[in-house]
Tab-separated table of C-alpha atoms in Angstrom:
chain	number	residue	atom	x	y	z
A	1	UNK	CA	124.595	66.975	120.652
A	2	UNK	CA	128.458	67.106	121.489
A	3	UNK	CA	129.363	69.727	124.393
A	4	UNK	CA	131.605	71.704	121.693
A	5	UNK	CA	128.343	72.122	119.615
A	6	UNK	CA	126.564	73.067	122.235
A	7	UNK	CA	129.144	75.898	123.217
A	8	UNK	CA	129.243	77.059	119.521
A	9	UNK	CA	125.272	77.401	119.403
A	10	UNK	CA	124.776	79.097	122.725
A	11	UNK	CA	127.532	81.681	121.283
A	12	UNK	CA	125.578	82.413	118.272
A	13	UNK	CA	122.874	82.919	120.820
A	14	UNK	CA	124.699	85.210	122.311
A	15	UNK	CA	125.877	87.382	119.996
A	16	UNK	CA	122.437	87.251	117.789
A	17	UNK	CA	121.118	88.402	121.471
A	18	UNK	CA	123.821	91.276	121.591
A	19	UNK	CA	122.641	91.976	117.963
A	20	UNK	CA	119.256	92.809	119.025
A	21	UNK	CA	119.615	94.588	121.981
A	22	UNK	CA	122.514	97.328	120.224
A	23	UNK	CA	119.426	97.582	117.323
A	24	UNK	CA	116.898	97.761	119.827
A	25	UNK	CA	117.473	101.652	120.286
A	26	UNK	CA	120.337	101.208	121.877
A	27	UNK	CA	122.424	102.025	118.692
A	28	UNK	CA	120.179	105.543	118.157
A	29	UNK	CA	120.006	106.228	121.926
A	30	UNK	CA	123.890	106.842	121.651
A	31	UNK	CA	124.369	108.107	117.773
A	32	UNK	CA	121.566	110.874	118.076
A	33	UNK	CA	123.223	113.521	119.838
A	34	UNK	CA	126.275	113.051	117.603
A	35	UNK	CA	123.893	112.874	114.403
A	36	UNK	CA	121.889	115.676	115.245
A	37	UNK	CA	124.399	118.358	114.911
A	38	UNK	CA	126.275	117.050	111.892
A	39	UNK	CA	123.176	116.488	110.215
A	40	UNK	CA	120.804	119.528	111.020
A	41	UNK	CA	117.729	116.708	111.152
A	42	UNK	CA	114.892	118.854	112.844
A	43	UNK	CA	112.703	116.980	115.485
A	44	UNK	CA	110.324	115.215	113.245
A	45	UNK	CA	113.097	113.420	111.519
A	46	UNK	CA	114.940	112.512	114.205
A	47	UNK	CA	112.061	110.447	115.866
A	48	UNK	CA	111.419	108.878	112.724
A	49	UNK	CA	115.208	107.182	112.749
A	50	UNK	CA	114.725	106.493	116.713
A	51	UNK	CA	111.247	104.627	115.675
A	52	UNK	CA	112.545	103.276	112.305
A	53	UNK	CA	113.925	99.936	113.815
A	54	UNK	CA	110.661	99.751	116.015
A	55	UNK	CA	109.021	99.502	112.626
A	56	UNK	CA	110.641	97.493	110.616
A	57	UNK	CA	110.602	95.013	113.851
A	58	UNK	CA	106.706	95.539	113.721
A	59	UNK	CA	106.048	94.965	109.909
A	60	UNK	CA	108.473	91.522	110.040
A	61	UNK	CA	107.130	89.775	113.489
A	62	UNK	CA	103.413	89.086	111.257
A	63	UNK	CA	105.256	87.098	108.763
A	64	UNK	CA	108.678	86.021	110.257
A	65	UNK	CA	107.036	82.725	111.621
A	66	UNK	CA	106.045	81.817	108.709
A	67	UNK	CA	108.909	82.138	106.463
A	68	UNK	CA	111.187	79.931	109.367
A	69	UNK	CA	108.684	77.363	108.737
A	70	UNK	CA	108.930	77.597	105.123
A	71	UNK	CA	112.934	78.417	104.730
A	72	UNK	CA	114.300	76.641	107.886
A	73	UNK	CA	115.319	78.832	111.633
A	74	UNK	CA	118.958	78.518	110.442
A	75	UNK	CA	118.195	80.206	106.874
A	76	UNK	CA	115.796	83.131	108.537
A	77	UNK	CA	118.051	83.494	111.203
A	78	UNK	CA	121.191	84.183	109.000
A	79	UNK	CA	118.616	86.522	106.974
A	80	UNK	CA	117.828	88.512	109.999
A	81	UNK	CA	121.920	89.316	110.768
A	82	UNK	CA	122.369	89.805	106.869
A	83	UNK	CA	119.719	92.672	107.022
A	84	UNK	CA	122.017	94.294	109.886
A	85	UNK	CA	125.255	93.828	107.974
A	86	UNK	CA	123.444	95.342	104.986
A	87	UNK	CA	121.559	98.211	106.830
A	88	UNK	CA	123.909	99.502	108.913
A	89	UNK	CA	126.821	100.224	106.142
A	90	UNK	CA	123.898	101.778	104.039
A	91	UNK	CA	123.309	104.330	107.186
A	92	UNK	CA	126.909	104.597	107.879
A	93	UNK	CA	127.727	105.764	104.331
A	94	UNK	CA	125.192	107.667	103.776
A	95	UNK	CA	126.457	111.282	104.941
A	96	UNK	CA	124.126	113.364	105.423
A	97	UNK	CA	121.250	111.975	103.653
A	98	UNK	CA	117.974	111.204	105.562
A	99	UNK	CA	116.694	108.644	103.017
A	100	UNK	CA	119.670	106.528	103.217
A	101	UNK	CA	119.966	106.980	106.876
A	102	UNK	CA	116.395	105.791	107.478
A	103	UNK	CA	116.405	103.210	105.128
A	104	UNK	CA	119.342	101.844	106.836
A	105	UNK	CA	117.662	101.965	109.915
A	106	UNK	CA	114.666	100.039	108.671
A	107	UNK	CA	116.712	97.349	107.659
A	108	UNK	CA	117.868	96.462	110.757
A	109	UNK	CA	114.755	96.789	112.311
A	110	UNK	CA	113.679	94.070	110.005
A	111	UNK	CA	116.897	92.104	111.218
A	112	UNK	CA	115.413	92.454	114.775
A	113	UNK	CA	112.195	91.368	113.807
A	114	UNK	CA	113.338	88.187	112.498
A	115	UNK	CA	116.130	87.641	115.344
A	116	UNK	CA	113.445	88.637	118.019
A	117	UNK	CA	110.503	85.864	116.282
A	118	UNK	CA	113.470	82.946	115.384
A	119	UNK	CA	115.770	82.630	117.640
A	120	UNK	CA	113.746	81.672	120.320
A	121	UNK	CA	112.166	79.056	118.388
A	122	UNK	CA	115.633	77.844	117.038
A	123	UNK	CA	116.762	77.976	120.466
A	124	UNK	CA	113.862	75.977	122.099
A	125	UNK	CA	113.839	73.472	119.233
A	126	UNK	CA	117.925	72.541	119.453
A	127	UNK	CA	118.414	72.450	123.391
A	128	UNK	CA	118.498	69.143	124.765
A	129	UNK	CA	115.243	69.171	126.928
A	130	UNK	CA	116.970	69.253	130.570
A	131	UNK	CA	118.659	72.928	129.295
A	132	UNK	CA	116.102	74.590	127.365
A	133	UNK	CA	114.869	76.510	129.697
A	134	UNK	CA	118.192	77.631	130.695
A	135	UNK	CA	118.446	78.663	127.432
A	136	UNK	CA	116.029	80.864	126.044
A	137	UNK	CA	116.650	82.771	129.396
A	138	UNK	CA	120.133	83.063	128.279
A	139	UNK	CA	118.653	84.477	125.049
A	140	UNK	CA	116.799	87.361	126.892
A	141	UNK	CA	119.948	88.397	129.091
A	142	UNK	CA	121.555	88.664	126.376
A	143	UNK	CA	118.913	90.799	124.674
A	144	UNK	CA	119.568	93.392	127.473
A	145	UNK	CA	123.428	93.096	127.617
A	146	UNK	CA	123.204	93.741	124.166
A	147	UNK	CA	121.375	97.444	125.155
A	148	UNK	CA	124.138	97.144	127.811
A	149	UNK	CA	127.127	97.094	125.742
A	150	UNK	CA	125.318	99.934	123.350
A	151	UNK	CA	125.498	102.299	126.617
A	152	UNK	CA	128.832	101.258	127.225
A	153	UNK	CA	129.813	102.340	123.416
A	154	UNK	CA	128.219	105.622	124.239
A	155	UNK	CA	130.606	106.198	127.402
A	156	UNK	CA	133.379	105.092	125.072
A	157	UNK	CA	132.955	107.537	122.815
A	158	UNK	CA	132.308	110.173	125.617
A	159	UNK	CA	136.409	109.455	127.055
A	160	UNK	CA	137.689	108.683	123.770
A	161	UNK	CA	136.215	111.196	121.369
A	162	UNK	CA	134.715	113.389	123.694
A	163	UNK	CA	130.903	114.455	124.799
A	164	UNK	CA	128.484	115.377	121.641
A	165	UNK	CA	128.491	118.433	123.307
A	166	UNK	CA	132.215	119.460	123.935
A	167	UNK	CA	132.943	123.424	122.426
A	168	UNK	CA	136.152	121.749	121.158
A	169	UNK	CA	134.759	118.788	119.163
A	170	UNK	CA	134.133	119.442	115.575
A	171	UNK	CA	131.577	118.177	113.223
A	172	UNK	CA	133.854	115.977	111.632
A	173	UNK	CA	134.749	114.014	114.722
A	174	UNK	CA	130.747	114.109	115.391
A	175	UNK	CA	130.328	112.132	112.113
A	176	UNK	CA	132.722	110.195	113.483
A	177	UNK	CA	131.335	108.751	116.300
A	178	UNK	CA	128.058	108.210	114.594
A	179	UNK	CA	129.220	106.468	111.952
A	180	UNK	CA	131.377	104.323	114.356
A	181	UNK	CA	128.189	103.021	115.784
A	182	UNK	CA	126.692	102.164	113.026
A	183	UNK	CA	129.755	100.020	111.538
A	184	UNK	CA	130.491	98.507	115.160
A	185	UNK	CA	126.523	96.888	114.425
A	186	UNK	CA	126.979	96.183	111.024
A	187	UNK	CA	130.160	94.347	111.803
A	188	UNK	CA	128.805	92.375	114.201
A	189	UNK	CA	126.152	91.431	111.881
A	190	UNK	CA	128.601	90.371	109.307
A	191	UNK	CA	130.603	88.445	111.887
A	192	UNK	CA	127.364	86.263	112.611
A	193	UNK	CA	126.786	85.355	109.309
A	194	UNK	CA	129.905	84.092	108.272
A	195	UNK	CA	130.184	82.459	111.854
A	196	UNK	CA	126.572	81.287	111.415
A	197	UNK	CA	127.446	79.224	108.254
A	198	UNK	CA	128.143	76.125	110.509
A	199	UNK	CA	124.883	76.031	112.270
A	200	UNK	CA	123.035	73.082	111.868
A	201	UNK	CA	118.987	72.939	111.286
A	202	UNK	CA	116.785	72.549	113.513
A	203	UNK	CA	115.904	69.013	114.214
A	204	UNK	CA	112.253	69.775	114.990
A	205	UNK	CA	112.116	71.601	111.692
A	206	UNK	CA	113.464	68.791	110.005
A	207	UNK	CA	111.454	66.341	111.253
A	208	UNK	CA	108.408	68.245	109.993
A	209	UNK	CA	109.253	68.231	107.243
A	210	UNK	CA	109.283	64.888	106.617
A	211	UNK	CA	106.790	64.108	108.384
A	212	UNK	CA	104.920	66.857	105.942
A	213	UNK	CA	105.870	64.435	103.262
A	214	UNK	CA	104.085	61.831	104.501
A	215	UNK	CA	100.441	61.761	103.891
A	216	UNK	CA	99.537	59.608	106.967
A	217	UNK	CA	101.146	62.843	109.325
A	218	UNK	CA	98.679	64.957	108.639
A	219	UNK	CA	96.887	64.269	112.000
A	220	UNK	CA	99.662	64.637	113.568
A	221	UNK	CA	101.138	67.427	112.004
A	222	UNK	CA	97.101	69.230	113.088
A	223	UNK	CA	97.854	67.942	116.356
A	224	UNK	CA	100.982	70.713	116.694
A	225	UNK	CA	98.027	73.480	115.853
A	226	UNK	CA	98.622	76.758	118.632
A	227	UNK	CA	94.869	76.901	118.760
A	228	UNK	CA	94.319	73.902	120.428
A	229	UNK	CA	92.672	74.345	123.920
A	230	UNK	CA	95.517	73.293	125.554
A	231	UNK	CA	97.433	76.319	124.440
A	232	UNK	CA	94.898	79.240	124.625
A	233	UNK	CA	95.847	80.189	128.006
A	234	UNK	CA	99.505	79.793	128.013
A	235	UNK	CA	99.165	81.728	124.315
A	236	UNK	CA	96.938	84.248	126.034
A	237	UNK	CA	99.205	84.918	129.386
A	238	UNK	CA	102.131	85.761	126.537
A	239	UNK	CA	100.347	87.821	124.602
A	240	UNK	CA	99.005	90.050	127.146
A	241	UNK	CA	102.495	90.009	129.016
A	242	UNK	CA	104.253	91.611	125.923
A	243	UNK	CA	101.234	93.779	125.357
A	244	UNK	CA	101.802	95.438	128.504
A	245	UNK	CA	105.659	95.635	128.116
A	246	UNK	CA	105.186	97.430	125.039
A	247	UNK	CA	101.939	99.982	125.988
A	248	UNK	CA	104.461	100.973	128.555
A	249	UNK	CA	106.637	102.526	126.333
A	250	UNK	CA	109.900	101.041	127.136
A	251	UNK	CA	111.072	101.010	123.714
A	252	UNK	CA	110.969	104.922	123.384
A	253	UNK	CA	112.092	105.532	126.842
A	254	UNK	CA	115.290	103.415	125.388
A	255	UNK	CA	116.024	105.461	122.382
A	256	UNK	CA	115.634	108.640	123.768
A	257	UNK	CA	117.489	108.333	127.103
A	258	UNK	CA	119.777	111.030	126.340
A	259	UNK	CA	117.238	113.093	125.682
A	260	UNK	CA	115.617	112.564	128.782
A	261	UNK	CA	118.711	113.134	130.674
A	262	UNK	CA	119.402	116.136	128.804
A	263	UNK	CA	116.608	117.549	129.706
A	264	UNK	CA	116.973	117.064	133.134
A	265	UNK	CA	120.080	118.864	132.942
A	266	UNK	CA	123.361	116.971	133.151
A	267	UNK	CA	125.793	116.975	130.472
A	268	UNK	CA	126.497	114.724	128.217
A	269	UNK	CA	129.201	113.236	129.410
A	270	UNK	CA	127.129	112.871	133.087
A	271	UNK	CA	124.231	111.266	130.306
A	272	UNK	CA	126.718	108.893	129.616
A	273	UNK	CA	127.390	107.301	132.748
A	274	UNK	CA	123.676	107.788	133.677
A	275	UNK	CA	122.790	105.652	130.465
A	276	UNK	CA	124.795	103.024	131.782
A	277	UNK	CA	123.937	102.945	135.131
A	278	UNK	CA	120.111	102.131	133.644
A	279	UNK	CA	121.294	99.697	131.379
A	280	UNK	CA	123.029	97.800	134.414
A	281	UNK	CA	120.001	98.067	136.679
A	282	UNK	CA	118.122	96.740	133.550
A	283	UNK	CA	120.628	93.286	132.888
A	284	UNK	CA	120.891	92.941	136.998
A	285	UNK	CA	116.868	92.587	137.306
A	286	UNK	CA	116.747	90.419	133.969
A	287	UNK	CA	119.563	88.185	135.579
A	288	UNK	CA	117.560	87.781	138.729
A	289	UNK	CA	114.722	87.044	137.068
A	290	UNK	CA	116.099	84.292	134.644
């Protein structure tokens, strides 16, 4: 693998990893209080759209690992940034509509679903061996500087615009801002897959697949089974890992942060800067740990 190759897929890794993290709540955390006023959505609603991307994420990751090893990690990961450059346009344009809004949202939960369950694996099977751990770390720093950059959107918007809350902001500029968001994710999306076209497949991927051609792999091809012994712990330590990270409700404490902060009492524009502040603490612990 040339070192200009190399640069090129690591950036892709990048920017699918900024992908995730603005869909992983990070994109609702900062549109809701700008959405909620325009659109009159009464509670109920509104924590279906914060939850929407959380499942369409859920109702991909059963089957995503399967259709990579059918279609190819390149083809399923340019599938997973096509469903955010379709989704978010459909919320963005939807006006006022819930339906469109939330099926927009589900989209690109499926997009995160498939980004979250490939790109690992496309990651882990294109590193040279000396870097690969390296890199799927990169991967998950990403991931949060992805929710990072969402917070920083929000703060954006707070200068530019001004604070969802602001007597002198009208409901026009409020649709506004929350359309912004959604077209700042959707373009991103877009820009991945028509940078993604040059990717090349994954040579483990590949190399199944001719070995699945071959009659005389099959042994071989059980030998790569997760359930051997081998594997039942190291399977087993992962699974109860992200068990935990999810009972603990991160994933709602991430789309309603302005919420929370609300209802501690500081303004919006104070929510803002508080959003970021957890965001930061949240990329400075994942960067110590990688």
């Amino acid at each position: 693998m040339s070192k200009r190759y190399l640069a090129y897929f690591l950036a892709m890794a990048g920017l699918a990893g900024v992908l995730y993290g603005l869909g992983a709540n990070g994109e609702m955390s900062i549109a809701k209080p700008y959405l909620e006023p325009t659109t009159g959505f009464d509670a109920s609603r509104l924590s279906l759209l914060v939850g929407g991307c959380l499942l369409g994420s859920v109702c991909v990751n059963f089957f995503a690992g399967a259709l990579s090893d059918w279609l190819g990690r390149k083809r399923m990961f340019l599938v997973g940034a096509l469903l955010f450059a379709v989704g978010s346009p459909i919320a963005a344009l939807s006006s006022r509509s819930f339906g469109a809004i939330y099926t927009g949202v589900i989209l690109q939960g499926c997009g995160m679903g498939v980004v979250a369950v490939v790109m690992p694996l496309y990651i882990a099977e294109t590193l040279p061996k000396e870097i690969r751990g390296r890199g799927t770390g990169f991967f998950q720093l990403v991931m949060i500087g992805g929710i990072l950059v969402s917070g920083l959107i929000g703060l954006a918007l707070s200068v530019l615009v001004g604070p969802a809350d602001s007597p002198t902001l009208g409901l026009a500029e409020k649709e506004m801002c929350w359309h912004a968001v959604f077209w700042i994710v959707g373009g991103l999306g877009a820009l991945i897959v028509l940078l993604g076209l040059f990717l090349r497949e994954s040579p483990v991927w590949l190399a199944r697949g001719r070995a699945a051609a071959d009659v005389r792999s099959t042994r071989a091809a059980e030998s790569g089974s997760v359930f051997q012994r081998r594997y039942l712990v190291p399977f087993a330590i992962a699974f109860a890992i992200l068990t935990c990270n999810q009972l603990t409700g991160i994933n709602a404490v991430l789309g309603y942060t302005t919420t929370i902060f609300r209802e501690a009492g500081l303004s919006l524009h104070a929510i803002s800067v508080a959003d970021v502040v957890l965001k930061v603490a949240m990329f400075a612990m994942t960067a110590l740990s990688c």
